[in-house]
mmCIF file of C-alpha atoms and ligand atoms in Angstrom:
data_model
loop_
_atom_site.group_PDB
_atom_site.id
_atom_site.type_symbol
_atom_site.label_atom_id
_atom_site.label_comp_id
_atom_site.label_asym_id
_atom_site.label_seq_id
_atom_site.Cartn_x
_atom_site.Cartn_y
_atom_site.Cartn_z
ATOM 1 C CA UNK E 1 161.636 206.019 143.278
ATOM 2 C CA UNK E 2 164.284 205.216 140.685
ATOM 3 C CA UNK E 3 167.919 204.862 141.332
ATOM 4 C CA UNK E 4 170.328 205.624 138.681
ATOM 5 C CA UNK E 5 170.758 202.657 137.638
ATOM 6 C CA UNK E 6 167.086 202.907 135.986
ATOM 7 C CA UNK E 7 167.533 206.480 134.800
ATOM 8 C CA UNK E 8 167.575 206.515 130.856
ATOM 9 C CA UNK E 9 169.605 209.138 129.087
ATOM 10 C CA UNK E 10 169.475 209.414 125.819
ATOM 11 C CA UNK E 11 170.948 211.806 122.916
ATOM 12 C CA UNK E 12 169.079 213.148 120.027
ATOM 13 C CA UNK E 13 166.080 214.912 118.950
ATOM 14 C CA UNK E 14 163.626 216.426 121.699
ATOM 15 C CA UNK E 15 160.416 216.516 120.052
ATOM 16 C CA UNK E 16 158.695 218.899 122.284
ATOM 17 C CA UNK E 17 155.502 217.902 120.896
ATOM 18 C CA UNK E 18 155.701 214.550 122.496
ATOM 19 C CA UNK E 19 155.222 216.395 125.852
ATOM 20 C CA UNK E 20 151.473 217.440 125.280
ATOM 21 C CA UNK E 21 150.095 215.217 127.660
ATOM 22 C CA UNK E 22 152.883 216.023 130.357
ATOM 23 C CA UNK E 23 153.144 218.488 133.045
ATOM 24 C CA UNK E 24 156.132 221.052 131.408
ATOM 25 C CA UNK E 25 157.941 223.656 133.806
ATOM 26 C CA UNK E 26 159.970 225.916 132.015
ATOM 27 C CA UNK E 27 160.851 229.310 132.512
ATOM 28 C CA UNK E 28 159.618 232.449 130.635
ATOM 29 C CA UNK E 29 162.298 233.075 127.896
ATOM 30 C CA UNK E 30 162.357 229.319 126.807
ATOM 31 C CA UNK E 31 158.582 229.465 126.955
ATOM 32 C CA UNK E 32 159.187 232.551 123.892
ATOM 33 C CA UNK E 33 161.792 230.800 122.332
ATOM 34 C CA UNK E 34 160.273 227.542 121.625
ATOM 35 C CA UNK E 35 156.893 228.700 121.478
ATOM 36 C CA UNK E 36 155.738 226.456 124.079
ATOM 37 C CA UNK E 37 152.674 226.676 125.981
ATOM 38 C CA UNK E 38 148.908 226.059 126.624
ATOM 39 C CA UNK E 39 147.212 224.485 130.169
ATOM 40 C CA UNK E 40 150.037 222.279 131.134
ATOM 41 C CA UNK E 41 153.300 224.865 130.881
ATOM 42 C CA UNK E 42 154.075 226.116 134.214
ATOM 43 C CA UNK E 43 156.434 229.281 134.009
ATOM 44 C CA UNK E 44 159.742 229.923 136.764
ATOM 45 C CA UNK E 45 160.822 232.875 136.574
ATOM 46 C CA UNK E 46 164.367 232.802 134.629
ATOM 47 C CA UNK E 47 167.998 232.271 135.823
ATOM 48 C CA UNK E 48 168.544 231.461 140.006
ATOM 49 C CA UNK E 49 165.736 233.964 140.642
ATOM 50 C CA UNK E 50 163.668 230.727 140.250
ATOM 51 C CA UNK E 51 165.788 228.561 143.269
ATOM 52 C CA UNK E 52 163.729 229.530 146.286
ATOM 53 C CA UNK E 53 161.532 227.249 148.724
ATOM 54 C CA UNK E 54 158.367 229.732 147.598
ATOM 55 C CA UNK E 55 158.699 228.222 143.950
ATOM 56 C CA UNK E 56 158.784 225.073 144.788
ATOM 57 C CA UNK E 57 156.095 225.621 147.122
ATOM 58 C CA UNK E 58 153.743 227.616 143.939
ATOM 59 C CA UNK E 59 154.765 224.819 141.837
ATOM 60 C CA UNK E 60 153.898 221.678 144.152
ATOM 61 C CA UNK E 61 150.464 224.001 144.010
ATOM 62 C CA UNK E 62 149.929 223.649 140.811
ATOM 63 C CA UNK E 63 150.754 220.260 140.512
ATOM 64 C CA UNK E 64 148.211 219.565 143.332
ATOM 65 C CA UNK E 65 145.396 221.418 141.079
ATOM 66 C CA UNK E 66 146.618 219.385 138.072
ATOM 67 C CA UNK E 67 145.929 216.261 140.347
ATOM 68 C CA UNK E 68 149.293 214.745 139.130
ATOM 69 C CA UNK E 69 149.976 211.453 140.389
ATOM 70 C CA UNK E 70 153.339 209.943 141.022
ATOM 71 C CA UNK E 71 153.115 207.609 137.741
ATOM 72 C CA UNK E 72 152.121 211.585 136.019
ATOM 73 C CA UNK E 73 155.544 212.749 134.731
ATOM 74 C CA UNK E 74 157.014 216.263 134.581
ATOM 75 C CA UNK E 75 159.302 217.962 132.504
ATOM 76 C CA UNK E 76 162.001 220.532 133.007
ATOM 77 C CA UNK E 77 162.872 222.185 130.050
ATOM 78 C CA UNK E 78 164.960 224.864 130.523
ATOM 79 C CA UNK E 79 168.293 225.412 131.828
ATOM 80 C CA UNK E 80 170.046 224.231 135.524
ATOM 81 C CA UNK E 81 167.974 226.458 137.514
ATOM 82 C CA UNK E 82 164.870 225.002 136.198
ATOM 83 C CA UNK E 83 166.359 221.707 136.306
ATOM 84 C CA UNK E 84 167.117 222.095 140.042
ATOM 85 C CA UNK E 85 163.847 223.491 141.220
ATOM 86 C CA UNK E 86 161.684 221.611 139.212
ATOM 87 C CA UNK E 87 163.429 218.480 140.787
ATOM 88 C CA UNK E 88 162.902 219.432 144.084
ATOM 89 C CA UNK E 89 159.265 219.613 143.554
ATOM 90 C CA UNK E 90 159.432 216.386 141.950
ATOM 91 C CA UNK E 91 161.142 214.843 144.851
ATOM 92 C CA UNK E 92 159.002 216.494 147.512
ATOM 93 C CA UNK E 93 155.784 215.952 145.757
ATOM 94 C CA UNK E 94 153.771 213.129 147.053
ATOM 95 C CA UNK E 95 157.025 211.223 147.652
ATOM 96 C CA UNK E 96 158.261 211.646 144.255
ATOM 97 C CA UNK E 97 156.396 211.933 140.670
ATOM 98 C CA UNK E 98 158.081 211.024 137.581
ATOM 99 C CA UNK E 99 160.643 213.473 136.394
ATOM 100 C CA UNK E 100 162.341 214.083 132.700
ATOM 101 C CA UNK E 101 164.929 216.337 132.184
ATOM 102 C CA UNK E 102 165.170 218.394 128.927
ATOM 103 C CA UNK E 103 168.152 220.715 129.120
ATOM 104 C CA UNK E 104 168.519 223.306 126.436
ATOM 105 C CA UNK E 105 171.533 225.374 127.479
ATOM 106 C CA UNK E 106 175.107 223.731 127.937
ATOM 107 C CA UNK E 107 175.447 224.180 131.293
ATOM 108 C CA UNK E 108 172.614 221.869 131.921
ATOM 109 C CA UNK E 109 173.559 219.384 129.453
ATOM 110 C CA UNK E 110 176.957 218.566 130.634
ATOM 111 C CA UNK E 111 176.583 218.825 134.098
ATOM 112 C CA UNK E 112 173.088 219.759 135.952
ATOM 113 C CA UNK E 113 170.798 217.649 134.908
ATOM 114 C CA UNK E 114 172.692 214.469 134.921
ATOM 115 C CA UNK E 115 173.039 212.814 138.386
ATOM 116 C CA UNK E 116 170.297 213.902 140.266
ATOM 117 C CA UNK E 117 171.078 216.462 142.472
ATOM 118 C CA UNK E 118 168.098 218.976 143.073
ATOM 119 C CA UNK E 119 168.520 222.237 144.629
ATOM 120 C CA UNK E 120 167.267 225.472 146.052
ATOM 121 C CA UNK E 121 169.232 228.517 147.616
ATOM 122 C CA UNK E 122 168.594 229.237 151.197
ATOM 123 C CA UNK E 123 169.757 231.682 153.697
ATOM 124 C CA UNK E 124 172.381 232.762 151.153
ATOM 125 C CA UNK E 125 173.437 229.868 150.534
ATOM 126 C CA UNK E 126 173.679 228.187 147.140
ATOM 127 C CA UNK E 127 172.017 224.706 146.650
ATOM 128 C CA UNK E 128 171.576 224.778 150.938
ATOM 129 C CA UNK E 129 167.973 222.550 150.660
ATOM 130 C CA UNK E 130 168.005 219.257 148.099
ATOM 131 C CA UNK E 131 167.590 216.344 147.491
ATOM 132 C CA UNK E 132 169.128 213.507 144.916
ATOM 133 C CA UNK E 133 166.360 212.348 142.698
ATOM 134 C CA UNK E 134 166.917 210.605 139.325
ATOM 135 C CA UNK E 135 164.480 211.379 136.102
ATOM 136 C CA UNK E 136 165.686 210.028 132.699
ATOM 137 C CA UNK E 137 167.354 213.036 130.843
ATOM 138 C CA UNK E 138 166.963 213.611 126.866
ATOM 139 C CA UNK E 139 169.929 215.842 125.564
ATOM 140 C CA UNK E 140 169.145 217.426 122.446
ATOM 141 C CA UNK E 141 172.508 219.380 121.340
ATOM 142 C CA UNK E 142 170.416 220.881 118.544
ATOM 143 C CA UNK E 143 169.007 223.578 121.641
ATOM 144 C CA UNK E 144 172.698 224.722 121.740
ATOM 145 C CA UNK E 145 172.379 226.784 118.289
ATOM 146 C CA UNK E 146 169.921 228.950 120.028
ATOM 147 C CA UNK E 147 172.529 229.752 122.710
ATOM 148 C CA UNK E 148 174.464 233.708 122.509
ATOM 149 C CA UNK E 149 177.861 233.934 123.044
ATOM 150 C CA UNK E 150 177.723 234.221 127.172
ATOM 151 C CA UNK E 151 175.472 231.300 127.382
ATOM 152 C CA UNK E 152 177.849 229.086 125.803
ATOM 153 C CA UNK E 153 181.025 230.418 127.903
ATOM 154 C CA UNK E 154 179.302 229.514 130.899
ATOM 155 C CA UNK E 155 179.157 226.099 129.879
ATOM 156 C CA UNK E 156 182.514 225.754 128.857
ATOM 157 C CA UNK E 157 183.474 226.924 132.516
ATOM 158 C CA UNK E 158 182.131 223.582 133.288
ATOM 159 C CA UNK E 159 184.047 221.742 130.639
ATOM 160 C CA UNK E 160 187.022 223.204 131.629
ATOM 161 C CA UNK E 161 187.238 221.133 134.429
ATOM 162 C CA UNK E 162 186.123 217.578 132.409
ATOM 163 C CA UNK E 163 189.266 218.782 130.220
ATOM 164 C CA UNK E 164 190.893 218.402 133.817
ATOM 165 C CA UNK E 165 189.595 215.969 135.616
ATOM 166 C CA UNK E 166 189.630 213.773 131.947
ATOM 167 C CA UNK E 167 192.635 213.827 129.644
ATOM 168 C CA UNK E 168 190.710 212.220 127.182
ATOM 169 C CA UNK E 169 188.461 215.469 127.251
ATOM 170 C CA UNK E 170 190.945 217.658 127.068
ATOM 171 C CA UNK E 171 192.512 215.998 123.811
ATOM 172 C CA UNK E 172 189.489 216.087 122.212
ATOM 173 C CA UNK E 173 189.333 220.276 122.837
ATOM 174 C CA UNK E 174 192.455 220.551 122.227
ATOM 175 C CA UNK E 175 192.432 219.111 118.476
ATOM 176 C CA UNK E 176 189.464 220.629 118.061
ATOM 177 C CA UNK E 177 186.551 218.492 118.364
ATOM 178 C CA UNK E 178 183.019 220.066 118.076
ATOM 179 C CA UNK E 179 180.783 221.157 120.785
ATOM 180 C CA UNK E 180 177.830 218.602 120.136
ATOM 181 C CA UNK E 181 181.058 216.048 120.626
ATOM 182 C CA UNK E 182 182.320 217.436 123.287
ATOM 183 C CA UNK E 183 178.774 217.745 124.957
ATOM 184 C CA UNK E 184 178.170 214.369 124.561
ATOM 185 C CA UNK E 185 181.928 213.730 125.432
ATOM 186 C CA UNK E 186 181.306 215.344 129.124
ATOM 187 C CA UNK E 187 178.024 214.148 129.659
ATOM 188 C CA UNK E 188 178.978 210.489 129.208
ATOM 189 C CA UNK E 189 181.654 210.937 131.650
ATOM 190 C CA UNK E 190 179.803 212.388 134.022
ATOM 191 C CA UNK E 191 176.911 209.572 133.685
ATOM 192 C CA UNK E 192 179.894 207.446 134.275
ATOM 193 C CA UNK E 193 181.334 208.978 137.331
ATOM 194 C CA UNK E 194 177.345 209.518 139.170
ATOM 195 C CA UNK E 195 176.752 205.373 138.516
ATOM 196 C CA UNK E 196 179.765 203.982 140.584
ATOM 197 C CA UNK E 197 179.086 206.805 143.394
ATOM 198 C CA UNK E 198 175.442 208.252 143.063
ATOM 199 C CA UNK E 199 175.303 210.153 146.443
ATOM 200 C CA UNK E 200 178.778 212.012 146.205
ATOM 201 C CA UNK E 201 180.410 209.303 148.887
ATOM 202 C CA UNK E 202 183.639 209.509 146.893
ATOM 203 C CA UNK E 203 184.456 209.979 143.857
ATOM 204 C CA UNK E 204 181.453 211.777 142.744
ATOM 205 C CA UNK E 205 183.245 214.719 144.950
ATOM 206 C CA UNK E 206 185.744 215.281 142.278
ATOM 207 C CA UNK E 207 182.950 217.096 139.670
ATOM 208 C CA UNK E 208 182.942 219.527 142.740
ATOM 209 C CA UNK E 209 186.173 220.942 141.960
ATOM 210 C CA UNK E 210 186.368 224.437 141.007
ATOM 211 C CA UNK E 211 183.028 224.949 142.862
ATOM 212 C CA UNK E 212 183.603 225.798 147.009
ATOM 213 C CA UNK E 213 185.077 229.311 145.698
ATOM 214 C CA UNK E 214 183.201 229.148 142.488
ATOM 215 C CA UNK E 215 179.650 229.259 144.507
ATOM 216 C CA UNK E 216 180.820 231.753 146.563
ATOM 217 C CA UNK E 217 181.499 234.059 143.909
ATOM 218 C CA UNK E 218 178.543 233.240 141.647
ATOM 219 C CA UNK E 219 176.765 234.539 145.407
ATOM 220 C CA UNK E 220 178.475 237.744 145.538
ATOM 221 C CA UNK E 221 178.872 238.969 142.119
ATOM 222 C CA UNK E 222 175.947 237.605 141.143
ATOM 223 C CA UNK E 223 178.241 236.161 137.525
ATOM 224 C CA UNK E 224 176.919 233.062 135.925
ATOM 225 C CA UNK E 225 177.247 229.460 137.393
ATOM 226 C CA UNK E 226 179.938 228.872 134.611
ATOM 227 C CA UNK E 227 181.945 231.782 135.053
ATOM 228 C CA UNK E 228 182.250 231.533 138.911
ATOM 229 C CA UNK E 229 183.245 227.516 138.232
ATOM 230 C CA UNK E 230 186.129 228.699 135.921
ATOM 231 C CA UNK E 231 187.330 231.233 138.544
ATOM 232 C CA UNK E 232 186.853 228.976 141.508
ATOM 233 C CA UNK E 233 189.104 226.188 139.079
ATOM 234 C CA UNK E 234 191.726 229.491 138.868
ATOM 235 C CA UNK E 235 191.414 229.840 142.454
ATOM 236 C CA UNK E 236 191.428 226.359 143.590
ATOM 237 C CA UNK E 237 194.161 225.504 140.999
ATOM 238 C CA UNK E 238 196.114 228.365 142.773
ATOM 239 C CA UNK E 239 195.615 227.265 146.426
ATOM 240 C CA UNK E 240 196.716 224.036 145.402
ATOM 241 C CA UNK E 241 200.149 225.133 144.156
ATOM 242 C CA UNK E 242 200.243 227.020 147.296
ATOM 243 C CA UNK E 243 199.417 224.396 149.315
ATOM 244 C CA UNK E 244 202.775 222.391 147.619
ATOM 245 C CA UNK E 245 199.816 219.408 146.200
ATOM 246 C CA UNK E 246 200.545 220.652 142.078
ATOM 247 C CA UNK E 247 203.296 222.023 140.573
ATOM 248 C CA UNK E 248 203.739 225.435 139.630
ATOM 249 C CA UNK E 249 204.253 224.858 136.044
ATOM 250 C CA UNK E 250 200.554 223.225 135.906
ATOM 251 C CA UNK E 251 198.964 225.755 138.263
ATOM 252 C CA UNK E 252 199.834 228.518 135.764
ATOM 253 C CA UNK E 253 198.697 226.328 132.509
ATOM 254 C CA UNK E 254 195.601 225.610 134.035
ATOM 255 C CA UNK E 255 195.489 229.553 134.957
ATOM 256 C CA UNK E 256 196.397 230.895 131.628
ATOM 257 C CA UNK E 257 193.696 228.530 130.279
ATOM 258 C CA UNK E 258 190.829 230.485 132.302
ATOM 259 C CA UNK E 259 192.406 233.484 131.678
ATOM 260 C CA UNK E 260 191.871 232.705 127.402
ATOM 261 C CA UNK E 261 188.077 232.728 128.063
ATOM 262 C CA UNK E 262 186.882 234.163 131.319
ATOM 263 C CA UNK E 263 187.341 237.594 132.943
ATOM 264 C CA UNK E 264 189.107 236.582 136.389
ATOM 265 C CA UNK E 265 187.788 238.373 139.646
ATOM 266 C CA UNK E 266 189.684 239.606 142.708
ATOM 267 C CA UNK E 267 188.921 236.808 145.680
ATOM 268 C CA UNK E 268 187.442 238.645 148.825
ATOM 269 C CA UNK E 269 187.246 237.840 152.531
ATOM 270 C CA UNK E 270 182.918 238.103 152.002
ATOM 271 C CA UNK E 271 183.739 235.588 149.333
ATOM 272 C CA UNK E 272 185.699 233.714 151.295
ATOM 273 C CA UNK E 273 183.308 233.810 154.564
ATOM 274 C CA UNK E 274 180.727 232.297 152.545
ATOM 275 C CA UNK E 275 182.757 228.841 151.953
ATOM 276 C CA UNK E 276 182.428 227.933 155.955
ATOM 277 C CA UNK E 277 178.341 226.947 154.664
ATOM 278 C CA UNK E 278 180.019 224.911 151.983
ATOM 279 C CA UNK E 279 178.036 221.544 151.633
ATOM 280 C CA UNK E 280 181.565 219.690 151.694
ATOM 281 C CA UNK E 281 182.749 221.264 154.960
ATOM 282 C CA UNK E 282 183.124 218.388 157.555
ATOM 283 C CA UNK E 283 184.092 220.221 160.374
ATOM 284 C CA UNK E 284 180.510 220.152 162.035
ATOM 285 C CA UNK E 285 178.666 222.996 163.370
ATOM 286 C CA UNK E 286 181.808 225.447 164.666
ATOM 287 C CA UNK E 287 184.219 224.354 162.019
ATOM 288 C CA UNK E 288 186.539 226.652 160.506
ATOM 289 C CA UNK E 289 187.586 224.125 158.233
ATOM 290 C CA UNK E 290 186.193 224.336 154.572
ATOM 291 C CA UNK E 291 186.187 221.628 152.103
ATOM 292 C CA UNK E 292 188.084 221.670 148.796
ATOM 293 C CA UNK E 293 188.590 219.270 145.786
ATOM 294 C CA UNK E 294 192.216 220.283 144.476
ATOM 295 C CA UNK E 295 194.055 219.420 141.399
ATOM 296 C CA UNK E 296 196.192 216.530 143.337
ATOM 297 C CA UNK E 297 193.763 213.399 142.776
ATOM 298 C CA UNK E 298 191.127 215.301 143.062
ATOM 299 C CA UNK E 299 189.766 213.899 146.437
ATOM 300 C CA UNK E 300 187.822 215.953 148.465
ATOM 301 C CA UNK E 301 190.109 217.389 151.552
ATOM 302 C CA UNK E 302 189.710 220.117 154.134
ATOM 303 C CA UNK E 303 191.725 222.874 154.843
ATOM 304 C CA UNK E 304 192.270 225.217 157.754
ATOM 305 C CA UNK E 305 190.189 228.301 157.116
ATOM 306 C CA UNK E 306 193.303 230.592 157.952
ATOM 307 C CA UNK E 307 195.067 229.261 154.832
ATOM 308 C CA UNK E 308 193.126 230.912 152.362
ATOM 309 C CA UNK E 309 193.033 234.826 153.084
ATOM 310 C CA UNK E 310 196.424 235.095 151.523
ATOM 311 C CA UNK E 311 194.103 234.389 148.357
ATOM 312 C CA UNK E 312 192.826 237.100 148.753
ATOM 313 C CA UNK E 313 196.650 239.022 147.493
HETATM 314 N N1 LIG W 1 177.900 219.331 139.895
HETATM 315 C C1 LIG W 1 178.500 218.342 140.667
HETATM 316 C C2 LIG W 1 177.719 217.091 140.774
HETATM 317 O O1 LIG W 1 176.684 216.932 140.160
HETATM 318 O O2 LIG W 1 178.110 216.201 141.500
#
């Protein structure tokens, strides 16, 4: 199995030729889009619909009737719900087969497929079974142009909070740098960030802010992975101010900020009773304690259960 250090990630052109004599999982619409198919194209169905424990169980099948070895490799081209299944079955599959991620919508190139984390929703809860298993990942920023509008807000919910967590990112946005920059920009850092802490130990926990609420809403509302991220970084940003760790003054920048590009929701107790499955809760089996990174070193802390109704206001 490789470890990160052995993962390759390059930038530049994803010849999707190249991948005729690999195993490709994609989903439907990217299967349309970039005309790709033929004997070795496995469809998911598209967006989180494709997340469950029966995929992964439909896909390890076909792999099985394609004989795939471990030293067979497999490619995930699609977006982060591709990414994370399609790892998982990876992982799973005789102990691990060779894995390359392709990601074609932003989203995916900045954040999910870098770092290794595979996923499925269970029991309502997002990303409850995974694993962390490292393929090499080709980003090929030219995939962005096919991208509408909503696609590419829901990646810049993501790099809202690099241009947080990063000063350096959030100079470049600010004078105006372009997206394939700014992709690259993020993507780099967070390659940086997953080699000195690969399993989320420590620092790692800091690309996790904005998403305890944020996964919680992208559950209820059913609103893109991006868009719940920007409202959980409103929401988080908020509780921090509240909590006396940030000023005010940078609470309501970072606020305003979401507010330019993303509609913001109301916070509900359902929304909120959903954080006590967080993965980052520490409290054990009857905690009522749920796990937050905050805008105050972004460390990953855990607060009393009771303090966040009033977020609801
Ligand atoms: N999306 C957070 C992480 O990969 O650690």
């Amino acid at each position: 199995m490789k470890g990160i250090e052995d993962v390759k990630i390059s930038f530049g052109k994803a010849d999707l030729s190249d991948f005729a004599q690999c195993s490709v999982v994609t989903d439907e619409h990217i299967a349309r889009l970039y005309h790709v198919s033929g004997d070795n194209v496995y469809l998911l169905p598209r967006g989180e619909q494709a997340k469950t424990l029966e995929n992964v169980a439909a896909l390890c099948k076909w792999f099985a009737e394609r004989k795939l070895s471990p030293c067979d490799k497999v490619v995930a081209l699609g977006g982060g719900s591709v990414g994370d299944t399609v790892g998982f079955a990876c992982a799973i599959f005789k102990r691990g087969i060779q894995l390359l991620h392709v990601p074609t919508t932003l989203v995916a190139m900045v954040d999910s497929s870098i770092g290794g984390k595979t996923a499925v929703n269970f029991c309502n809860v997002k990303n409850m079974l995974g694993t962390y298993y490292f393929g090499d990942v080709i980003i090929d920023t030219n995939f962005l142009e096919t991208l509408d509008a909503e696609q590419l807000n829901n990646g810049m919910g993501e790099i809202l909070k690099y241009r947080m967590l990063d000063r350096e990112t959030d100079n470049a946005c600010r004078r105006g740098e372009s997206l394939r920059e700014l992709t690259a920009r993020c993507a780099e850092y967070k390659t940086e960030v997953c080699r000195r802490d690969p399993y989320c130990q420590t620092e790692r926990n800091k690309l996790n802010f904005g998403h305890t609420l944020g996964h919680a809403m992208e559950l209820s509302l059913n609103v893109a992975h991006g868009v719940a991220v920007a409202n959980g970084i409103y929401y988080e940003t908020e509780l921090a101010a509240r909590l006396g760790l940030c000023d005010r003054s940078y609470a309501e920048t970072w606020k305003e900020e979401v507010r330019k590009r993303f509609p913001v929701y109301p916070l509900t107790e359902k929304m909120l009773g959903l954080t006590l499955q967080d993965k980052k809760n520490l409290g054990g089996a009857c905690g009522e304690n749920v796990g937050f990174v905050l805008p105050t070193g972004f460390t990953l802390r855990s607060i009393p259960f009771s303090q966040l109704t009033a977020l609801c206001d």
